[in-house]
CSV table of C-alpha atoms and ligand atoms in Angstrom, one decimal:
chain,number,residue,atom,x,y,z
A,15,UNK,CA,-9.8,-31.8,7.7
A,16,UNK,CA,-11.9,-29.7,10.1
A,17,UNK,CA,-14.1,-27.2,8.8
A,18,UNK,CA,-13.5,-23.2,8.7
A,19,UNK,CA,-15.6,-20.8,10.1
A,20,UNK,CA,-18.3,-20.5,8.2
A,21,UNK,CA,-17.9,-16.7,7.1
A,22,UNK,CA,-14.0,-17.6,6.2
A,23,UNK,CA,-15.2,-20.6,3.8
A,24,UNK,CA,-15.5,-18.4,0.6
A,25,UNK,CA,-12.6,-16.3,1.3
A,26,UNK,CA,-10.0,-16.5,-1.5
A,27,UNK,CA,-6.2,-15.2,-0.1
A,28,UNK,CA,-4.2,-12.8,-1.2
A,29,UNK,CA,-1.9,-14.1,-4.8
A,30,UNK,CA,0.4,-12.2,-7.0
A,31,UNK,CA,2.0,-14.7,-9.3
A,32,UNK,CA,5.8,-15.2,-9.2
A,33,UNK,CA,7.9,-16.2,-12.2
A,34,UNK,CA,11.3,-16.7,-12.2
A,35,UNK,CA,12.3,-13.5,-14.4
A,36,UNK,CA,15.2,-10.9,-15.2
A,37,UNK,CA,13.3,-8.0,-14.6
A,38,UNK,CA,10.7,-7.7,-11.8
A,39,UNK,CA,8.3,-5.2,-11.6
A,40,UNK,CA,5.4,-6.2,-10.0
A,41,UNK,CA,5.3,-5.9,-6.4
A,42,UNK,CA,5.6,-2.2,-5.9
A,43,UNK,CA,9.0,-2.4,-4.3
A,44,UNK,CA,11.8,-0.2,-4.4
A,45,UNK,CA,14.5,-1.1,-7.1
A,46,UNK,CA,17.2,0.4,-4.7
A,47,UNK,CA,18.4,-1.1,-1.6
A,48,UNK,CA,18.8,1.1,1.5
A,49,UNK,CA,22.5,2.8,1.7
A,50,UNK,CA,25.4,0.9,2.7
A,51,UNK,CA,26.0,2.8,5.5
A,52,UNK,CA,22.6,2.5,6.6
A,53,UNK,CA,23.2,-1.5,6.8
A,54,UNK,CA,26.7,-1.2,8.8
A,55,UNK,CA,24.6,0.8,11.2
A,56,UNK,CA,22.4,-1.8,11.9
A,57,UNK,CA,24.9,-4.1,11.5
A,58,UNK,CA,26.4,-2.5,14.7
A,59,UNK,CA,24.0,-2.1,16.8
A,60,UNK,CA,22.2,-5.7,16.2
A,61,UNK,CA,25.7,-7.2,17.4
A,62,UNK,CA,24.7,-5.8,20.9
A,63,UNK,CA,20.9,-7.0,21.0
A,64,UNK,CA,20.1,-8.9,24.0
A,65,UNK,CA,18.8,-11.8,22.6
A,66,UNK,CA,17.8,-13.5,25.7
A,67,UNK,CA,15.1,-10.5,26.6
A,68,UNK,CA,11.4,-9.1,25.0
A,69,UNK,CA,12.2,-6.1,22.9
A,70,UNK,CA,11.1,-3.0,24.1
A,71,UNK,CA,7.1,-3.4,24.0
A,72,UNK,CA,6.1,0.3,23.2
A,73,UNK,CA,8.8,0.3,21.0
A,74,UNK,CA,9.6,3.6,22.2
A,75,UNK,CA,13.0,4.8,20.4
A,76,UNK,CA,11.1,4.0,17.1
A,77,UNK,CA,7.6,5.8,17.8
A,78,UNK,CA,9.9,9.1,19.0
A,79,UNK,CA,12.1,8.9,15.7
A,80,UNK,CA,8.9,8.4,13.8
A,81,UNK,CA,7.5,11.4,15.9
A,82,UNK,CA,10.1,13.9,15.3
A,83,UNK,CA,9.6,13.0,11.7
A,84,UNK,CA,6.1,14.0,11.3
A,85,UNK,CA,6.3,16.3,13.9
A,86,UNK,CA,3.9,14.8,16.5
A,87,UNK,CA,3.5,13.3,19.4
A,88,UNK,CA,4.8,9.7,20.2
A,89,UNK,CA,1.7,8.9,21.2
A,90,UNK,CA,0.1,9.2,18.5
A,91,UNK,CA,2.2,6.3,16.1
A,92,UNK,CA,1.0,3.0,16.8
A,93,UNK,CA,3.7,0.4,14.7
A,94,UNK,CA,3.1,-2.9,13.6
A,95,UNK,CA,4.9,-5.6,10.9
A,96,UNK,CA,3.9,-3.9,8.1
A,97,UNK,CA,0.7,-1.3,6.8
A,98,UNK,CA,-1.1,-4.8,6.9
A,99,UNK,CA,-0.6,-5.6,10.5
A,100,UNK,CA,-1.3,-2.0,11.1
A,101,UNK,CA,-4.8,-2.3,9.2
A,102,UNK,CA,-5.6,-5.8,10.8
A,103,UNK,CA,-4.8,-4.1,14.2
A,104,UNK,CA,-7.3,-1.1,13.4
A,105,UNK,CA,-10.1,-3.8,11.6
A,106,UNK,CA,-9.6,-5.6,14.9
A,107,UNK,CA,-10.1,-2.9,17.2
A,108,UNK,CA,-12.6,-1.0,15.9
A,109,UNK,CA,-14.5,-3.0,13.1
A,110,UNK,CA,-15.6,-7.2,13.7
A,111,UNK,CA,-19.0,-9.1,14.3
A,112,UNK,CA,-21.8,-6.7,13.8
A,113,UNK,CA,-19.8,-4.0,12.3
A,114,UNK,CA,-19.4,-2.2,8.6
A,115,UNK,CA,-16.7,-1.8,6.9
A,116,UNK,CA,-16.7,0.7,3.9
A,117,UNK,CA,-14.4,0.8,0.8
A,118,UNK,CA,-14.7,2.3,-2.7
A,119,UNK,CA,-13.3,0.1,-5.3
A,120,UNK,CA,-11.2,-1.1,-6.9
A,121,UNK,CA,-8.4,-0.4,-4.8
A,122,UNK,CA,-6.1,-2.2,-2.3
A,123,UNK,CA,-7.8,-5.8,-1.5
A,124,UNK,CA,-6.1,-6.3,1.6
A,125,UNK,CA,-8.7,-3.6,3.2
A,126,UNK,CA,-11.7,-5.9,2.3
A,127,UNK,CA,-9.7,-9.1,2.8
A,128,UNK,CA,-8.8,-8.2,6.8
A,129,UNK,CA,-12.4,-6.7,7.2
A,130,UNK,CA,-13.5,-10.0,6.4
A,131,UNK,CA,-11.5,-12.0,8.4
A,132,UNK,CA,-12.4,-10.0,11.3
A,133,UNK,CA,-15.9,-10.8,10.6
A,134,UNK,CA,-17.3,-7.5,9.5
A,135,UNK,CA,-19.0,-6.9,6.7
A,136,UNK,CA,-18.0,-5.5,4.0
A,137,UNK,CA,-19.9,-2.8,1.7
A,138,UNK,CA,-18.4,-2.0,-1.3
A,139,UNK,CA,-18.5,1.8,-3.1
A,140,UNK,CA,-17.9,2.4,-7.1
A,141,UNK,CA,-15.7,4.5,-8.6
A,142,UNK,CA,-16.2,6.3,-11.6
A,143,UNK,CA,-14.7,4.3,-15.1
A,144,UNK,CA,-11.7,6.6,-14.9
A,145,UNK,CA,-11.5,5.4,-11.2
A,146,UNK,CA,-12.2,8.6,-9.9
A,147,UNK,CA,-14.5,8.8,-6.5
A,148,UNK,CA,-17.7,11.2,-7.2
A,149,UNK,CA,-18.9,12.8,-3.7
A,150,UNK,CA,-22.3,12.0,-4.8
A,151,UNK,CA,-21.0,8.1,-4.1
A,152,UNK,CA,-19.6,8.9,-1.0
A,153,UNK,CA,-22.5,10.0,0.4
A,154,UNK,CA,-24.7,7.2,-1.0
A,155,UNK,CA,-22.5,4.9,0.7
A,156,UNK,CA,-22.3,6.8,4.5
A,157,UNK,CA,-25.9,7.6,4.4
A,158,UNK,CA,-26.6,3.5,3.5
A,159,UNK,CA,-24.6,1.9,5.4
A,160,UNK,CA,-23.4,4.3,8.1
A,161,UNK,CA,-20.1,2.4,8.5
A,162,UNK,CA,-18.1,2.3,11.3
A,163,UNK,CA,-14.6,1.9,8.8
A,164,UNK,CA,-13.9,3.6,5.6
A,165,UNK,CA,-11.1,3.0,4.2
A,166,UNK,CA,-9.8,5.8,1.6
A,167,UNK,CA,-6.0,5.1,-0.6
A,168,UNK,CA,-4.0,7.9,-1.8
A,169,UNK,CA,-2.4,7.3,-3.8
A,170,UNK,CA,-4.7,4.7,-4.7
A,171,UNK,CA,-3.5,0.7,-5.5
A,172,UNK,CA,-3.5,-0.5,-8.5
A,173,UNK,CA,-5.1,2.7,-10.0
A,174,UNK,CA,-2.1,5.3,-9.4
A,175,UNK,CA,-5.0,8.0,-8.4
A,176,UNK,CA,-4.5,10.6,-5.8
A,177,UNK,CA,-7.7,11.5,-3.6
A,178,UNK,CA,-7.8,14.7,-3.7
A,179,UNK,CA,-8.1,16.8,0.0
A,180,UNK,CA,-11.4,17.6,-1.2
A,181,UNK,CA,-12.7,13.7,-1.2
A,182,UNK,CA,-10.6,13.2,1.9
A,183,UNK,CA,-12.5,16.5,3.9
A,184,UNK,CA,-16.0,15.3,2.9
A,185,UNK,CA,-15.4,12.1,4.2
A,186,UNK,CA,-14.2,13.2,7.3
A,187,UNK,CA,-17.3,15.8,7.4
A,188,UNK,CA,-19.9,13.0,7.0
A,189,UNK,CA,-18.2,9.9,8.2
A,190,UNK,CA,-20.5,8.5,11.6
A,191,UNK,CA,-16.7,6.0,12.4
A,192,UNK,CA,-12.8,6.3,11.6
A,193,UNK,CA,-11.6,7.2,8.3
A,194,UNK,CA,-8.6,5.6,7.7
A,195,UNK,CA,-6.6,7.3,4.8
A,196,UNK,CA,-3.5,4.4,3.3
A,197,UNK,CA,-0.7,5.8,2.2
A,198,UNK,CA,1.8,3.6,1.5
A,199,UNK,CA,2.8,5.3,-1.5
A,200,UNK,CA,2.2,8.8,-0.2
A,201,UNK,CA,5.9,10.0,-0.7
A,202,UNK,CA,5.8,9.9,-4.6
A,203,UNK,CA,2.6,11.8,-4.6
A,204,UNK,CA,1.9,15.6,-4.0
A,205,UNK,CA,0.1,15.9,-1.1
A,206,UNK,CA,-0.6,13.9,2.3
A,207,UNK,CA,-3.7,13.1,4.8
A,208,UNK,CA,-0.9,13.6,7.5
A,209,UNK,CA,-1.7,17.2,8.6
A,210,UNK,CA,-5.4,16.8,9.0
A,211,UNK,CA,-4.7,14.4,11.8
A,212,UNK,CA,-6.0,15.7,15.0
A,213,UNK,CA,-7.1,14.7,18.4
A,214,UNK,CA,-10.5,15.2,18.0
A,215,UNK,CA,-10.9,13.6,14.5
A,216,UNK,CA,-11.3,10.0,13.9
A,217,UNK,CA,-8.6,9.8,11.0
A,218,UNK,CA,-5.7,7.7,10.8
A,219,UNK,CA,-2.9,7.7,8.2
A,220,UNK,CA,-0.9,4.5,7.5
A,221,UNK,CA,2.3,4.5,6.2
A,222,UNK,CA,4.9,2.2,5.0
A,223,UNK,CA,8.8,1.7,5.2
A,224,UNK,CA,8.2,-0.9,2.8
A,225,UNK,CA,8.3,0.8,-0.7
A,226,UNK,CA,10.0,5.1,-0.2
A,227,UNK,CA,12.1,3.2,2.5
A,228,UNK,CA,13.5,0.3,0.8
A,229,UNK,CA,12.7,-1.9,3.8
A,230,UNK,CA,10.0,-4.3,2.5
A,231,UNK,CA,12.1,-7.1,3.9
A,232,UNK,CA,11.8,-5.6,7.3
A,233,UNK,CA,8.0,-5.4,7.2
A,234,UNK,CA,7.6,-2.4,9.0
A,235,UNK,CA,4.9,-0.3,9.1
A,236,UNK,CA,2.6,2.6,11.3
A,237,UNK,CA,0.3,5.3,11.6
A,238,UNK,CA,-0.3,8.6,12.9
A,239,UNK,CA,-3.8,9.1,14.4
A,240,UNK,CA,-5.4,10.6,17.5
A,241,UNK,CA,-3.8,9.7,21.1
A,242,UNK,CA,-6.6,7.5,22.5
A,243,UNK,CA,-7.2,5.3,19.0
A,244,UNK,CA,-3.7,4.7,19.3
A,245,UNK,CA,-4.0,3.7,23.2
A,246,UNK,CA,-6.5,1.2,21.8
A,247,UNK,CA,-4.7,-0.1,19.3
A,248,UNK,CA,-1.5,-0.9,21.7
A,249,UNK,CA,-4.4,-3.2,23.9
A,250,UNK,CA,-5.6,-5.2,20.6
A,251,UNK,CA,-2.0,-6.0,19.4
A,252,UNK,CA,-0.1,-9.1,21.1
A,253,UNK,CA,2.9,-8.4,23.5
A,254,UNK,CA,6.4,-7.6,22.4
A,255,UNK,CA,5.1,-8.1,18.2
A,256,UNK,CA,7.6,-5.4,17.3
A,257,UNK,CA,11.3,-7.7,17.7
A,258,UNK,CA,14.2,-5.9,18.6
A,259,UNK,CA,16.3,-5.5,15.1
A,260,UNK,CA,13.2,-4.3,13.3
A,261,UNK,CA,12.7,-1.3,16.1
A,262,UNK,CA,16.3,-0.3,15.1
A,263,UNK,CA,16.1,-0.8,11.5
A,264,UNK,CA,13.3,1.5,11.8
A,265,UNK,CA,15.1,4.0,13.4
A,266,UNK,CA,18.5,4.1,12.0
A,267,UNK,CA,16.5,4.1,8.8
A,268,UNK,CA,15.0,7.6,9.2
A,269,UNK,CA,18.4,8.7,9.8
A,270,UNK,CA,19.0,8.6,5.8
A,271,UNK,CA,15.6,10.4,4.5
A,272,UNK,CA,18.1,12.6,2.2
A,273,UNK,CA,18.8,9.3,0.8
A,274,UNK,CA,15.1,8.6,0.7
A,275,UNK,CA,14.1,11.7,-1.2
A,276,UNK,CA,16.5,11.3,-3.7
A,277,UNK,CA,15.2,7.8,-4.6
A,278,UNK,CA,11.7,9.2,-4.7
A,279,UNK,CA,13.1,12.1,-7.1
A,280,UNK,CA,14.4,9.3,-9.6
A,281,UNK,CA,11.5,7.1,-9.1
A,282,UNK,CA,9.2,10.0,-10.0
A,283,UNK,CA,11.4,11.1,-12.4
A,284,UNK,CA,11.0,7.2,-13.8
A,285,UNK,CA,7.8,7.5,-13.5
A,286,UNK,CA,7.1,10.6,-16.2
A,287,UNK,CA,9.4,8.7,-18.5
A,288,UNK,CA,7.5,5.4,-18.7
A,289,UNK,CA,4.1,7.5,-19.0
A,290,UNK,CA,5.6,9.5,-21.6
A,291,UNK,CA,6.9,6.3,-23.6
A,292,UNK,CA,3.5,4.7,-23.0
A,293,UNK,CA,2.0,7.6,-24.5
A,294,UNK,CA,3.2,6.3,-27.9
A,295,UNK,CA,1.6,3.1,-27.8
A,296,UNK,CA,-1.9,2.1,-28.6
A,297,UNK,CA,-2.8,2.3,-24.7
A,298,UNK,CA,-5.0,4.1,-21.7
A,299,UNK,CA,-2.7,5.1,-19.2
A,300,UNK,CA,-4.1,6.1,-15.8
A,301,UNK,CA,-2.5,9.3,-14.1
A,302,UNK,CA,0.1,8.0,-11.1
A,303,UNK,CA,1.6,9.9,-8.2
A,304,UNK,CA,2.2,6.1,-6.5
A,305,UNK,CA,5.7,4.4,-8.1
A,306,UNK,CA,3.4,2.4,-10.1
A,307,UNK,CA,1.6,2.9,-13.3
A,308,UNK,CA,-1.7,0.8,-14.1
A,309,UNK,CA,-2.4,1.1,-17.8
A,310,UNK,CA,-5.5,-1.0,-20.7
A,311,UNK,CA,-4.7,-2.9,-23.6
A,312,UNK,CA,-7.0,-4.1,-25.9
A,313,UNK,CA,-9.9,-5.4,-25.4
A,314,UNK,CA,-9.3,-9.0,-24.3
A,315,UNK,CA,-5.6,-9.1,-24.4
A,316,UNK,CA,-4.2,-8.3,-20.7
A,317,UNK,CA,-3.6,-11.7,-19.9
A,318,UNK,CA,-2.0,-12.2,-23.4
A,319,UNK,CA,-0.1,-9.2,-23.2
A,320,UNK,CA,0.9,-9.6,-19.4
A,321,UNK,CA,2.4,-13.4,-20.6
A,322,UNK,CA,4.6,-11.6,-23.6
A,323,UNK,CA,6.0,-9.6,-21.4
A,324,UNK,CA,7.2,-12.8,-19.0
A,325,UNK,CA,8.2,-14.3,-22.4
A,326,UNK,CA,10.1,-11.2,-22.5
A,327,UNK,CA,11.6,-11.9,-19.3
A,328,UNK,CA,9.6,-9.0,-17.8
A,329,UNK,CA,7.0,-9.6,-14.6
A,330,UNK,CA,4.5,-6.9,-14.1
A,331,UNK,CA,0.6,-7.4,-12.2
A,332,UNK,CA,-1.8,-8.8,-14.2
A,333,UNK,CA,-4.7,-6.9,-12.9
A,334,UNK,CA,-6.8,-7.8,-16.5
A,335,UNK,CA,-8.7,-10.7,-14.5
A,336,UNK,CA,-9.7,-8.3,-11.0
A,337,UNK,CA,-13.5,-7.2,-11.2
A,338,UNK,CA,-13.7,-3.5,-12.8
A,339,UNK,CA,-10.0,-3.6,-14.1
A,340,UNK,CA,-10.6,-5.3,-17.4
A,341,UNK,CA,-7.9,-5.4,-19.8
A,342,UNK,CA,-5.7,-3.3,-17.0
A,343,UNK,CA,-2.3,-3.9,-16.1
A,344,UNK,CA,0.2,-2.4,-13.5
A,345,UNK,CA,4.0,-2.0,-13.7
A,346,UNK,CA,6.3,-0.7,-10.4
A,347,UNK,CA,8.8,1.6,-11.4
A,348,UNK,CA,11.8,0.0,-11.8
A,349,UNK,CA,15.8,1.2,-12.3
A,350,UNK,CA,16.4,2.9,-15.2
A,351,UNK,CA,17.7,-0.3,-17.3
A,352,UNK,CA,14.4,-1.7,-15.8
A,353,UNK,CA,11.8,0.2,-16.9
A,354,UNK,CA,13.7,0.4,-20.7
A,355,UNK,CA,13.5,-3.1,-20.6
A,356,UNK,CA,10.0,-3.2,-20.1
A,357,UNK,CA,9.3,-0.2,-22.4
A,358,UNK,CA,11.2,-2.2,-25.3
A,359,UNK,CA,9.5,-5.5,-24.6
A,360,UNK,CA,6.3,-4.0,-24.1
A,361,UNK,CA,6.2,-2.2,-27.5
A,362,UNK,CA,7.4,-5.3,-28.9
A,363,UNK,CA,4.7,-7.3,-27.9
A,364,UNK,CA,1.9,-4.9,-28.8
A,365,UNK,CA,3.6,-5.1,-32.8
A,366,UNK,CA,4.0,-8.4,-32.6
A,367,UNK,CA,1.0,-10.5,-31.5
A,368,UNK,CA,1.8,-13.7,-30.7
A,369,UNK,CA,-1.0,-16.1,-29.1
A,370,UNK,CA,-1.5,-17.3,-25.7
A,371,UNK,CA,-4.0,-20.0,-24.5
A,372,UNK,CA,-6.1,-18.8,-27.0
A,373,UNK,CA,-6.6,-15.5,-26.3
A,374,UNK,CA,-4.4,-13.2,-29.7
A,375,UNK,CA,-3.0,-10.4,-28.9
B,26,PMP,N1,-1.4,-0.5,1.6
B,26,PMP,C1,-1.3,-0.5,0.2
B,26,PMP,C2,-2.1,0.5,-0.5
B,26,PMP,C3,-0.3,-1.3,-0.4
B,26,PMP,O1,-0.2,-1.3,-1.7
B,26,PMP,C4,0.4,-2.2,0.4
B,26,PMP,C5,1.5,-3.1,-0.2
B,26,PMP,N2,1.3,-3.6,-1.4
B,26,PMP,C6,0.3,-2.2,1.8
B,26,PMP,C7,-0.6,-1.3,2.3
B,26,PMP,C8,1.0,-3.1,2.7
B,26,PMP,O2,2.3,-2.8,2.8
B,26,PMP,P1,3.2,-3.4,3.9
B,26,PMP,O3,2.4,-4.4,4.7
B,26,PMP,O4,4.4,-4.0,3.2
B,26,PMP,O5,3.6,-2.2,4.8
């Protein structure tokens, strides 16, 4: 074996425990596939790729379809396999040796995780025990650290939180380097970071198809942001990254957003129910606008609780072990039949304790 880099030695990756269950509600994915016609479509047109060349490298059909639906300029998407290769592609661009990264936890590891691999360093903000951000800890952290990333999630992962504008418009107003607002869930929420995007603001919103889309076996992913960030973006990525039948996934794709929305409505709609039927339990449930809901047992049982539930045939996150989210769990919104089987194992477990390396629940 030949060492690591040094900074890279204490890294741990990024895990989420897989168990061979019926019902699996722990990766934030949409229960629903894409349509069926949606799938003949690309079906179609994959039949005539021409395999032998490079895809298109600006992936230009894609960034105008992604355009038109956010009413911009082509210019200003940059896409990438996935939100994550869209944040590794910003953290490589514009944070590295020497520079700051900013985050205010806990929320989505991945933003520390690539700031670190990058070599940057990381600084770390608090939220408030009910995970909301105070301004007075936004401003602690810009005027300490004057970072040349923050990273703000709404709605936010694993909490469920929406930053409200106001959090969002301080930032922005104080900020000395990008913001960069994630929102990967930001369809199942009420409002988006989308139209304060402007060519002379450094902001960029990053979106996913993998979750509102149903395309998180694509791994597709962009953001809208000013002109020249984006120019810079498209030298930092490798050539031809985007292949040829995820550009037209992506764009047929949009072509069904009616189909979309109506997923979102039932997710939502999900969503209330499994808050409302958590309401009856001996629980803290954290408010959600992401297709997720992160909730605390007892003190001491998540991991107890979270391995009932697998006995139960039902995986959700097991978020009990992650620093500041003690005793917290996370469930994705599932089908219908889904989240009722969760509900009904869930409310079994917490009557009847059973015991678990030790730990009772
Ligand atoms: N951002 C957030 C907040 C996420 O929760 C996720 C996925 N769990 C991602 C980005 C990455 O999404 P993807 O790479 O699938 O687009």
């Amino acid at each position: 074996m030949i060492p690591v880099r040094d900074d890279l030695r204490a890294l741990d990756g990024y895990h989420s425990a897989q168990v061979d269950v019926r019902v699996r509600l722990n990766t934030n994915e949409s229960p629903e596939p894409p349509p069926a016609a949606f799938r003949d479509a690309v079906a179609a047109e994959v039949s005539r790729v021409e395999w032998h060349r490079y895809p298109d490298r600006a992936a230009t059909e894609l960034r105008a379809a992604i355009a038109e639906l956010h009413g911009v300029d082509p210019d200003q998407i940059f896409v990438a396999n996935g939100s994550n290769e869209v944040l590794q592609t910003v953290l490589l661009a514009y944070a590295g040796p020497g520079r700051t990264v900013a985050t205010f936890e806990p929320t989505y590891q991945m933003h520390a995780q690539i700031a670190r691999v990058t070599g940057a360093t990381v600084v770390e903000g608090e939220r408030a025990p009910d995970f909301t951000l105070d301004p007075a800890e936004v401003e602690r952290v810009v005027s300490e650290y004057r970072p040349h990333v923050v990273f703000l999630t709404s709605p936010n992962n694993p909490t469920g939180l929406v930053e409200p504008v106001e959090r969002v418009m301080q930032l922005l107003s104080i900020a000395p380097g990008l913001v960069v607002v994630d929102e990967a869930y930001a369809q199942f929420a009420e409002w988006s970071a989308l139209d304060l995007v402007a060519e002379d603001r450094p902001l960029v919103v990053t979106r996913t198809f993998s979750k509102t889309w149903s395309m998180a076996g694509a791994r597709l992913g962009y953001l809208v942001g000013p002109t020249w960030l984006v120019a810079e973006l498209d030298k930092v990525v490798l050539p031809y990254h985007l292949d040829a039948v995820k550009q037209i996934a992506g764009r047929l794709a949009l072509r069904y957003s009616d189909d979309m929305n109506d997923r979102v409505e039932h997710i939502v709609a999900e969503r209330e129910r499994i808050v409302a039927s958590m309401s009856d339990l001996d629980l803290e449930v954290f408010p959600s606008g992401a297709n997720f809901v992160l909730f605390r047992v007892g003190p001491g049982q998540g991991l107890a609780v979270w391995q009932g539930l697998v006995d139960h045939s039902v995986l959700i996150r097991d978020c009990s072990g992650w620093p500041r989210l003690t005793d917290c769990l996370r469930v994705t919104v599932g089908t219908p039949e889904e989240n009722t089987a969760f509900l009904t194992a869930l409310a079994d477990v917490l009557t009847h304790p059973s015991s678990t390396d030790g730990v009772t629940v």
